[in-house]
Coordinates of C-alpha atoms in Angstrom, one line a residue:
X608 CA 114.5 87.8 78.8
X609 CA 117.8 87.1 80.6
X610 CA 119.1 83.6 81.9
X611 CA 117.7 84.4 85.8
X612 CA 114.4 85.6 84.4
X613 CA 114.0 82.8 82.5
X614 CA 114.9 80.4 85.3
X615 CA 112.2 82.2 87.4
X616 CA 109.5 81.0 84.2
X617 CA 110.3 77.5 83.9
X618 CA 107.7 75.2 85.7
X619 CA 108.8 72.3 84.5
X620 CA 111.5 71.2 87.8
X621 CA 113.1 68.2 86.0
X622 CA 114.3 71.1 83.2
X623 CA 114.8 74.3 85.9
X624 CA 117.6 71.5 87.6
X625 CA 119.0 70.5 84.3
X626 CA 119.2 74.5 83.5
X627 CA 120.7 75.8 86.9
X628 CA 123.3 72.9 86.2
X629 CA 124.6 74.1 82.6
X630 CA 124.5 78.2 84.0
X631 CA 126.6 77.2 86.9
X632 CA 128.9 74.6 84.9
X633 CA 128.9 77.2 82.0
X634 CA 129.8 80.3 84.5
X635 CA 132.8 78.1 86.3
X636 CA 134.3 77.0 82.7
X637 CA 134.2 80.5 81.3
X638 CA 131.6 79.9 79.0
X639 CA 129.0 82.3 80.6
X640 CA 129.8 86.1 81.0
X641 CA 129.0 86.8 85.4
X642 CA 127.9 90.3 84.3
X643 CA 125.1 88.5 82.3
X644 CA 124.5 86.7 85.4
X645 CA 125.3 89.0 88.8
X646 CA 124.4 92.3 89.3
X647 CA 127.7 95.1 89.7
X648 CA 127.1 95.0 93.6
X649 CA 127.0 91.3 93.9
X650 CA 127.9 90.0 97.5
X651 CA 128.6 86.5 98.3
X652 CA 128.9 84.9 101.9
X653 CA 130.6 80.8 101.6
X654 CA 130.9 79.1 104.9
X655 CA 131.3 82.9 106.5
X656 CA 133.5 83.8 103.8
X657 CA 132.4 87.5 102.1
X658 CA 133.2 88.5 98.4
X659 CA 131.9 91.0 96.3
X660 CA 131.7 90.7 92.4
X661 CA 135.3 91.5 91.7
X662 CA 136.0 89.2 94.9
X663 CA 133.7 86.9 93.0
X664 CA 135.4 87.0 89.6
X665 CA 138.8 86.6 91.3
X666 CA 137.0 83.2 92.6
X667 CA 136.2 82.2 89.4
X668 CA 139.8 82.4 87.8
X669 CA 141.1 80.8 90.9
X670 CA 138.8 77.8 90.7
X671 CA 140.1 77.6 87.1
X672 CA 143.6 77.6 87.8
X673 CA 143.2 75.0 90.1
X674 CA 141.1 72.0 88.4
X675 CA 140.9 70.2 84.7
X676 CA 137.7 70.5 85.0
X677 CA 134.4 71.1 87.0
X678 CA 130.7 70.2 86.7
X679 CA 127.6 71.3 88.4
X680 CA 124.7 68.6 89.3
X681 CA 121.8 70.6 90.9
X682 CA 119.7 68.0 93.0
X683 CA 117.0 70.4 94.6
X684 CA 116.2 73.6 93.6
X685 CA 113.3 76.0 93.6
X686 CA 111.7 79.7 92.8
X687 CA 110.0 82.0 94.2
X688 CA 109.6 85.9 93.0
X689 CA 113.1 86.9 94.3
X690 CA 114.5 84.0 96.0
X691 CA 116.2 80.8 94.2
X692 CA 117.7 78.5 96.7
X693 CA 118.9 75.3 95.3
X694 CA 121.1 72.2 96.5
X695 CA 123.7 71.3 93.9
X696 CA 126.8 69.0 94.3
X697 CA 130.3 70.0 92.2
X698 CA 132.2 67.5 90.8
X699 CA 135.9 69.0 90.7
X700 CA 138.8 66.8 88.6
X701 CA 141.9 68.4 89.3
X702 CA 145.0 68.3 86.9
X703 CA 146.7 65.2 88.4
X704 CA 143.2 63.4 87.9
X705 CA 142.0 63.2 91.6
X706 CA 138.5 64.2 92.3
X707 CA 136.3 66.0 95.0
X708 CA 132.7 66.0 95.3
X709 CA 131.6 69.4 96.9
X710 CA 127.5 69.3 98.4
X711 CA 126.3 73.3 98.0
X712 CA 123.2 74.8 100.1
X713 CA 122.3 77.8 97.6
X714 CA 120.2 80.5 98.7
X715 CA 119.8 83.7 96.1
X716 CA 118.2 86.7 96.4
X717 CA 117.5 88.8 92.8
X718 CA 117.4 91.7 91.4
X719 CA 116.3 93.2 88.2
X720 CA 116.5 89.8 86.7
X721 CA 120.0 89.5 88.0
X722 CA 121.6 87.6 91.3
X723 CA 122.3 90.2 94.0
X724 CA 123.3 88.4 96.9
X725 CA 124.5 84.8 98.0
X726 CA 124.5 82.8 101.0
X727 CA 125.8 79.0 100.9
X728 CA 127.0 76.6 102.9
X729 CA 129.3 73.6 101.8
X730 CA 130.8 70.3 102.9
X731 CA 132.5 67.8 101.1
X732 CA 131.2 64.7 100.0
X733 CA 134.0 62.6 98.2
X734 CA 137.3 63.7 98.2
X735 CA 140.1 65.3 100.7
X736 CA 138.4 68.0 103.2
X737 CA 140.4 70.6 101.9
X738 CA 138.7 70.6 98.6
X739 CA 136.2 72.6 100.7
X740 CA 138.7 75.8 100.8
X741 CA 138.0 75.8 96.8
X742 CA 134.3 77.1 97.5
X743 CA 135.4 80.5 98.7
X744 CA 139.2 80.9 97.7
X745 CA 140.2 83.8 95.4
X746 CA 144.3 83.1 95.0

């Protein structure tokens, strides 16, 4: 069982939150491997913004070059065969110490256990409106 399948199995929504909030935070730290996560022909649409998985990794070293540190706090979130759609907010503390709060609208579509495809939509909640670029940027 892999971490989407096992997602897709927890009925418990207190715990599904709490678990969608360490794979994200995990995944943005480098402490989760994407290809365990995204299928190869992963697409990713953010505010009209389109990346595919190497797109998608290039994101992920971005973010990481750009903030001290990040953290995922999913508010919402639910399951359904091959759809996970979730509200989360990111937290992001950037080197000098300033932070942004970032409110996600998550909608997933799976495959084979794996996330094929991403639609969100973001705004910021806290923080300078041009935190928001950080959702979608790749360098």
């Amino acid at each position: 069982m892999n971490i989407i399948t096992r997602l897709l199995t927890q009925s418990d929504n207190a715990i599904l939150r709490e678990e969608m909030s360490r794979l994200l935070t995990g995944l943005f730290k480098g402490e989760i491997d994407p290809k365990d996560v995204f299928s190869p022909a992963y697409q990713q649409i953010t505010d009209g913004h389109l990346l595919d998985y190497s797109g998608f990794i290039q994101h992920l070293e971005h973010v990481r070059s750009q903030i001290r540190d990040i953290a995922f706090r999913v508010e919402q979130i639910g399951c359904h065969d091959t759809l996970l759609a979730d509200r989360h907010i990111v937290t992001v503390t950037y080197p000098e110490g300033h932070q942004a709060e970032i409110e996600v609208y998550m909608f997933a579509t799976l495959c084979a256990g794996k996330i094929c495809r991403i639609h969100e939509v973001t705004r910021v909640a806290n923080g300078e409106a041009s935190a928001r670029a950080l959702a979608h940027a790749t360098g």
